[in-house]
Amino acid sequence: MLNNPTHHKLQQLRLHAMAKAFTEQLEMPTITQLSFEERLGLLVDVEITARENRRLKTRLRNARLQQSACLEDIDYHSPRHLDRTLLATLSHCQWVTSRHNILIVGPCGTGKTFLACSLAHKACLYSYTAYYCRISRLLGDLQLSKGDGQYVKRMNEIAKTDVLILDDFGLSPLTDEQRRDLLEILDDRHDKRSTIVTSQVPVKLWHETIGNETLADAILDRLVHNSYRLEIKGESMRKTRSQNERSKISPKENVKNAAGEESYEDA
């Protein structure tokens, strides 16, 4: 008789997973073989797991990772000279705990963004918050936020994020205002949070890429000296994948058939 009120009260307490598990227990003919403590423990475990999954889902949604990536899916067969030992070390997220940065450099299409997103995904699994953004878009949004009064709020949000991905650094020249905003971001995060930067430009050329000598010194001092580096080599994986897909097409499919269908090359 107490089952329905108990279920209702669990729902009122927002213990929804526990309430569902409680109902499922009542339908198990062998559940009476367990002691009260064992049954209660199972219910608590279900509720904790459900809450952890909801928090993880929220962290991943807020991270806005550009790619659905995880470290287990990294392709080590492609000739990119990936440091497998270093990636195994980074997979434990001690770099986030120690507030270190990660710099990922390499040619276009070699998987820099995938690596950055996979590292951020792992950090989310370890209960850290993350956020992905292309650096040009972030700096542009910050400039707009100064006009609508949201600049301080936006900077505080960035400063509190455990892992910040700044993608595609160095693709376009920085204005003096953008350099100062970038310095503010990195200064707020220095020795407090971790930052991942991806770039096609070698790290040794970043000083020149930033432009202003004084600001470049300040920016790189906060970014480079406490960082891990992943230097990727090789050809574009997009190009390689496209070539592999082409090679799987039979010669007959590459030529117009009698019905006048277009060839693969013309598609």
Tab-separated table of N, CA, C and O in Angstrom, residues 2 7 9 26 42 49 71 74 79 81 98 104 108 114 127 165 172 177 181 195 202 221 224-225 236 240 245 265:
chain	number	residue	atom	x	y	z
A	2	LEU	N	2.045	1.142	0.518
A	2	LEU	CA	2.916	2.316	0.612
A	2	LEU	C	3.708	2.563	-0.664
A	2	LEU	O	4.402	3.558	-0.776
A	7	HIS	N	6.674	6.191	-4.294
A	7	HIS	CA	7.083	6.581	-5.650
A	7	HIS	C	6.789	8.058	-5.879
A	7	HIS	O	7.618	8.791	-6.447
A	9	LYS	N	6.502	10.454	-3.648
A	9	LYS	CA	7.382	11.305	-2.841
A	9	LYS	C	8.790	11.365	-3.414
A	9	LYS	O	9.468	12.398	-3.343
A	26	LEU	N	10.105	-3.415	-7.741
A	26	LEU	CA	8.854	-4.037	-7.302
A	26	LEU	C	8.375	-5.098	-8.274
A	26	LEU	O	7.620	-6.014	-7.894
A	42	LEU	N	21.320	-0.077	-4.276
A	42	LEU	CA	21.106	-0.115	-5.722
A	42	LEU	C	20.346	1.109	-6.205
A	42	LEU	O	20.663	1.687	-7.254
A	49	THR	N	24.273	7.731	-10.749
A	49	THR	CA	24.692	7.548	-12.143
A	49	THR	C	23.887	8.439	-13.080
A	49	THR	O	24.440	9.068	-13.990
A	71	LEU	N	39.478	10.531	-27.523
A	71	LEU	CA	40.859	10.077	-27.675
A	71	LEU	C	40.934	8.645	-28.200
A	71	LEU	O	41.884	8.294	-28.900
A	74	ILE	N	41.306	8.290	-32.087
A	74	ILE	CA	42.434	8.885	-32.817
A	74	ILE	C	43.059	7.838	-33.742
A	74	ILE	O	43.308	6.699	-33.342
A	79	PRO	N	50.377	8.572	-41.141
A	79	PRO	CA	51.740	9.039	-40.847
A	79	PRO	C	51.768	10.509	-40.428
A	79	PRO	O	52.112	11.396	-41.204
A	81	HIS	N	53.126	11.362	-37.186
A	81	HIS	CA	54.148	11.486	-36.138
A	81	HIS	C	53.528	11.916	-34.800
A	81	HIS	O	54.102	12.727	-34.071
A	98	SER	N	46.863	20.530	-13.171
A	98	SER	CA	48.077	21.335	-12.988
A	98	SER	C	48.009	22.679	-13.704
A	98	SER	O	48.961	23.454	-13.657
A	104	ILE	N	48.861	22.746	-30.192
A	104	ILE	CA	48.785	21.759	-31.266
A	104	ILE	C	49.043	22.474	-32.588
A	104	ILE	O	48.253	23.341	-32.990
A	108	CYS	N	47.338	22.190	-42.529
A	108	CYS	CA	45.884	22.143	-42.663
A	108	CYS	C	45.417	20.706	-42.908
A	108	CYS	O	46.013	19.967	-43.693
A	114	PHE	N	40.401	17.991	-34.253
A	114	PHE	CA	39.932	16.717	-33.690
A	114	PHE	C	40.669	16.400	-32.396
A	114	PHE	O	40.056	16.001	-31.399
A	127	SER	N	34.812	15.653	-15.284
A	127	SER	CA	34.010	16.658	-14.565
A	127	SER	C	34.534	18.087	-14.707
A	127	SER	O	34.151	18.968	-13.938
A	165	ILE	N	39.375	26.048	-25.737
A	165	ILE	CA	40.022	25.758	-27.018
A	165	ILE	C	40.009	27.022	-27.871
A	165	ILE	O	38.935	27.573	-28.152
A	172	SER	N	44.632	34.904	-39.491
A	172	SER	CA	44.472	36.281	-39.955
A	172	SER	C	45.186	37.222	-38.993
A	172	SER	O	45.331	36.913	-37.801
A	177	GLU	N	43.421	46.026	-30.792
A	177	GLU	CA	42.368	45.739	-29.814
A	177	GLU	C	42.246	44.237	-29.575
A	177	GLU	O	42.066	43.785	-28.439
A	181	ASP	N	42.703	42.095	-26.114
A	181	ASP	CA	41.671	41.180	-25.610
A	181	ASP	C	42.251	39.789	-25.389
A	181	ASP	O	41.933	39.126	-24.385
A	195	THR	N	44.397	26.080	-21.345
A	195	THR	CA	44.016	26.544	-22.680
A	195	THR	C	44.662	25.656	-23.733
A	195	THR	O	45.836	25.301	-23.622
A	202	PRO	N	53.980	27.465	-37.036
A	202	PRO	CA	54.889	26.924	-36.016
A	202	PRO	C	55.007	27.874	-34.825
A	202	PRO	O	54.936	29.100	-34.988
A	221	ASP	N	54.358	34.630	-23.036
A	221	ASP	CA	54.865	34.309	-21.701
A	221	ASP	C	53.800	33.579	-20.883
A	221	ASP	O	54.120	32.696	-20.082
A	224	VAL	N	53.014	29.844	-23.537
A	224	VAL	CA	53.963	28.855	-24.056
A	224	VAL	C	54.749	28.132	-22.970
A	224	VAL	O	54.967	26.914	-23.050
A	225	HIS	N	55.176	28.844	-21.948
A	225	HIS	CA	56.178	28.295	-21.029
A	225	HIS	C	55.663	27.166	-20.141
A	225	HIS	O	56.454	26.370	-19.630
A	236	SER	N	47.281	16.395	-45.595
A	236	SER	CA	45.912	16.570	-45.139
A	236	SER	C	45.181	15.233	-45.123
A	236	SER	O	45.189	14.492	-46.106
A	240	THR	N	43.802	12.714	-48.153
A	240	THR	CA	44.070	11.276	-48.167
A	240	THR	C	42.777	10.472	-48.183
A	240	THR	O	42.641	9.483	-48.914
A	245	GLU	N	38.764	7.152	-51.091
A	245	GLU	CA	37.400	6.932	-51.541
A	245	GLU	C	37.349	6.830	-53.062
A	245	GLU	O	36.598	6.029	-53.611
A	265	GLU	N	34.333	11.874	-61.713
A	265	GLU	CA	35.151	13.071	-61.811
A	265	GLU	C	34.311	14.312	-62.096
A	265	GLU	O	34.683	15.421	-61.727
